[in-house]
Coordinates of C-alpha atoms in Angstrom, one line a residue:
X1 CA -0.4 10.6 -0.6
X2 CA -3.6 11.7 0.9
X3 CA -3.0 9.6 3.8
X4 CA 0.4 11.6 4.7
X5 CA -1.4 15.0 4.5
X6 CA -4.2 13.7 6.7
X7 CA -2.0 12.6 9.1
X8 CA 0.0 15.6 8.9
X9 CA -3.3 17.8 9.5
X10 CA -3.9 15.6 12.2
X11 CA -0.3 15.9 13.8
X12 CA -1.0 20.1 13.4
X13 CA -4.2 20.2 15.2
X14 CA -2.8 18.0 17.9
X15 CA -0.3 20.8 18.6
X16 CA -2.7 23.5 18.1
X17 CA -4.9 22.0 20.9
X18 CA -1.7 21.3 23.1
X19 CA -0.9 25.0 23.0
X20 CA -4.0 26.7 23.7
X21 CA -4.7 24.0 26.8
X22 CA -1.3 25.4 28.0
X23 CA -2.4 29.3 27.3
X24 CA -6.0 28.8 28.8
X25 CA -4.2 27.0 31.8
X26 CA -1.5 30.3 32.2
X27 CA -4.3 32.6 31.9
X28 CA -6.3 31.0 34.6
X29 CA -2.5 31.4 36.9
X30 CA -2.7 35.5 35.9
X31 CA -6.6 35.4 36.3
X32 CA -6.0 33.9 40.1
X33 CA -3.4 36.4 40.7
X34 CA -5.3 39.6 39.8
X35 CA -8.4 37.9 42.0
X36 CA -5.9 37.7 45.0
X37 CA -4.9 41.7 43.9
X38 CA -8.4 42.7 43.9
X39 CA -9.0 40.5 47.2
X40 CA -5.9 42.3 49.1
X41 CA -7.2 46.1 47.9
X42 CA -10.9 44.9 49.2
X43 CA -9.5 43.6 52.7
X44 CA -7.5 46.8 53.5
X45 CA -8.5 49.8 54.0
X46 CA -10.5 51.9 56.9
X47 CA -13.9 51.3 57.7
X48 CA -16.7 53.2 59.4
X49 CA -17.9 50.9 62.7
X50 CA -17.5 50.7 66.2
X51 CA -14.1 52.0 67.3
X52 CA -12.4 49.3 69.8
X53 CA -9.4 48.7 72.1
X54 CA -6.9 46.2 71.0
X55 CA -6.5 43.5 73.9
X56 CA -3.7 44.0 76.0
X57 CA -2.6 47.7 74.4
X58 CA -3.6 50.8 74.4
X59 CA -4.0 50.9 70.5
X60 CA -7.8 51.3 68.8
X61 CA -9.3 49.6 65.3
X62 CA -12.3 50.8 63.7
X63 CA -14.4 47.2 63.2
X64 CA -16.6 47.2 60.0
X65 CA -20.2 48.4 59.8
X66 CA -22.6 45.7 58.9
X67 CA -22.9 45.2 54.8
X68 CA -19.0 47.0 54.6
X69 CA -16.2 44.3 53.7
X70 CA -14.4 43.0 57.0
X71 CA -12.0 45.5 58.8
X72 CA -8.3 44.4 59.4
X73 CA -7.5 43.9 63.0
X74 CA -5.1 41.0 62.5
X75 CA -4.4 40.2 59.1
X76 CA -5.2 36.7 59.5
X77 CA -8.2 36.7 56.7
X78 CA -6.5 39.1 54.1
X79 CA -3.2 36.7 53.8
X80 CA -4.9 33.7 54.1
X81 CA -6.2 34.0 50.7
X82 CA -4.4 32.0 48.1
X83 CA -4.8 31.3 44.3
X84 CA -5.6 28.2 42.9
X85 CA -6.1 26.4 39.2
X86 CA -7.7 23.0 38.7
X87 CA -7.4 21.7 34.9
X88 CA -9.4 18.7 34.4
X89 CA -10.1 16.8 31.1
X90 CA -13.7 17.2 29.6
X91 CA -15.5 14.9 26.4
X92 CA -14.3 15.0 23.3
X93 CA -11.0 15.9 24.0
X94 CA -11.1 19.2 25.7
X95 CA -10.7 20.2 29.1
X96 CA -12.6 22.2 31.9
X97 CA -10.3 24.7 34.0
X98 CA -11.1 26.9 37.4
X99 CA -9.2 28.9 38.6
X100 CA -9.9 31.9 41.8
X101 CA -9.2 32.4 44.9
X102 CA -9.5 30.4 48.4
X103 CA -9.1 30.8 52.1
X104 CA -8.6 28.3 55.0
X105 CA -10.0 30.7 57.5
X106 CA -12.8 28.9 59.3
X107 CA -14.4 32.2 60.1
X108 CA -14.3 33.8 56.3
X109 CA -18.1 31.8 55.2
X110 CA -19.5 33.7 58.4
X111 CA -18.4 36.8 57.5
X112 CA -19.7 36.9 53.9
X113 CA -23.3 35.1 54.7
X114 CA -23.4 36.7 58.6
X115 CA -25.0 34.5 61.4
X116 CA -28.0 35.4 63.9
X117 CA -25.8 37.3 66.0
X118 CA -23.3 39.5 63.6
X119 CA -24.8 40.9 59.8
X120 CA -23.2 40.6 56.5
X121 CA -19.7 41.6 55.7
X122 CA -20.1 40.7 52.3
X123 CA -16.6 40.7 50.2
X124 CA -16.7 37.8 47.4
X125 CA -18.8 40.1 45.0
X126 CA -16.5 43.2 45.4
X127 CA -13.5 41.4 45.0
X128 CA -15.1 39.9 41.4
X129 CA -16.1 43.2 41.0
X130 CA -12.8 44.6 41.1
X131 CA -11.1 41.5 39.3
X132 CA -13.7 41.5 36.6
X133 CA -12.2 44.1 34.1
X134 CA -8.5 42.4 34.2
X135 CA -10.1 39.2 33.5
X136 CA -12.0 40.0 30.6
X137 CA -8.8 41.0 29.2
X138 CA -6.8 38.4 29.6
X139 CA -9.4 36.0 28.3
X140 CA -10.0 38.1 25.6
X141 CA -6.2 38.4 24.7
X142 CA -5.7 36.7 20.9
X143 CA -4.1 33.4 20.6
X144 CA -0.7 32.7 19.0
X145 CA -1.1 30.0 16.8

């Protein structure tokens, strides 16, 4: 008898565990998406720098001032931003998840640290900055159980 209700206790917490690895993993998902929001509001947007021609038309962009986030002239960094989760299993049976936000722009490292001939355009903190209050609240949403 007492082996049947440990077993069954066992069986319950099994579950239990099984369901909140799937919610942490689904609020990592929403938690990458509001990142990539946060990340399109930072990258758009007029900024205050040197006003230049666009090659081959007659049309003008204003270029970012140093320590403003990078100015739009192509698009090229703002969509190639794209969300990502990694769920891996940890010790004693749970697991470790990351989730956020990458780009495959070769250039987008240069224009966050800057380099010896162009200053900071920082944009990783105000894009956390902005993400920050939609994430505490889905991590801080209850858990069904």
């Amino acid at each position: 008898m007492a082996g049947d209700v440990s077993e069954q206790v066992r069986i319950c917490i099994e579950r239990n565990v099984e369901k909140v690895s799937r919610e942490a993993v689904s609020r990592a998902h929403r938690v990458s998406n509001a990142l990539r929001n946060a990340e399109l509001r930072v990258l758009s947007g007029q900024r205050s720098g040197k006003v230049y021609k666009k090659p081959c038309s007659k049309a003008t962009y204003t270029a970012s001032a140093p320590g403003e986030a990078p100015a739009r002239r192509t698009g090229t960094l703002r969509m190639s931003f794209a969300p990502y989760v990694e769920s891996s299993p940890s010790g004693s049976g749970g697991s470790t998840i990351r989730s956020g936000i990458r780009s495959n722009v070769e250039y987008a490292g240069i224009l966050e640290s800057g380099s010896e001939h162009m200053a900071r355009r920082p944009y990783r903190e105000l894009i956390i900055e902005k993400a920050k209050p939609e994430a505490d609240r889905i991590f801080r949403e209850p858990y069904g159980l």
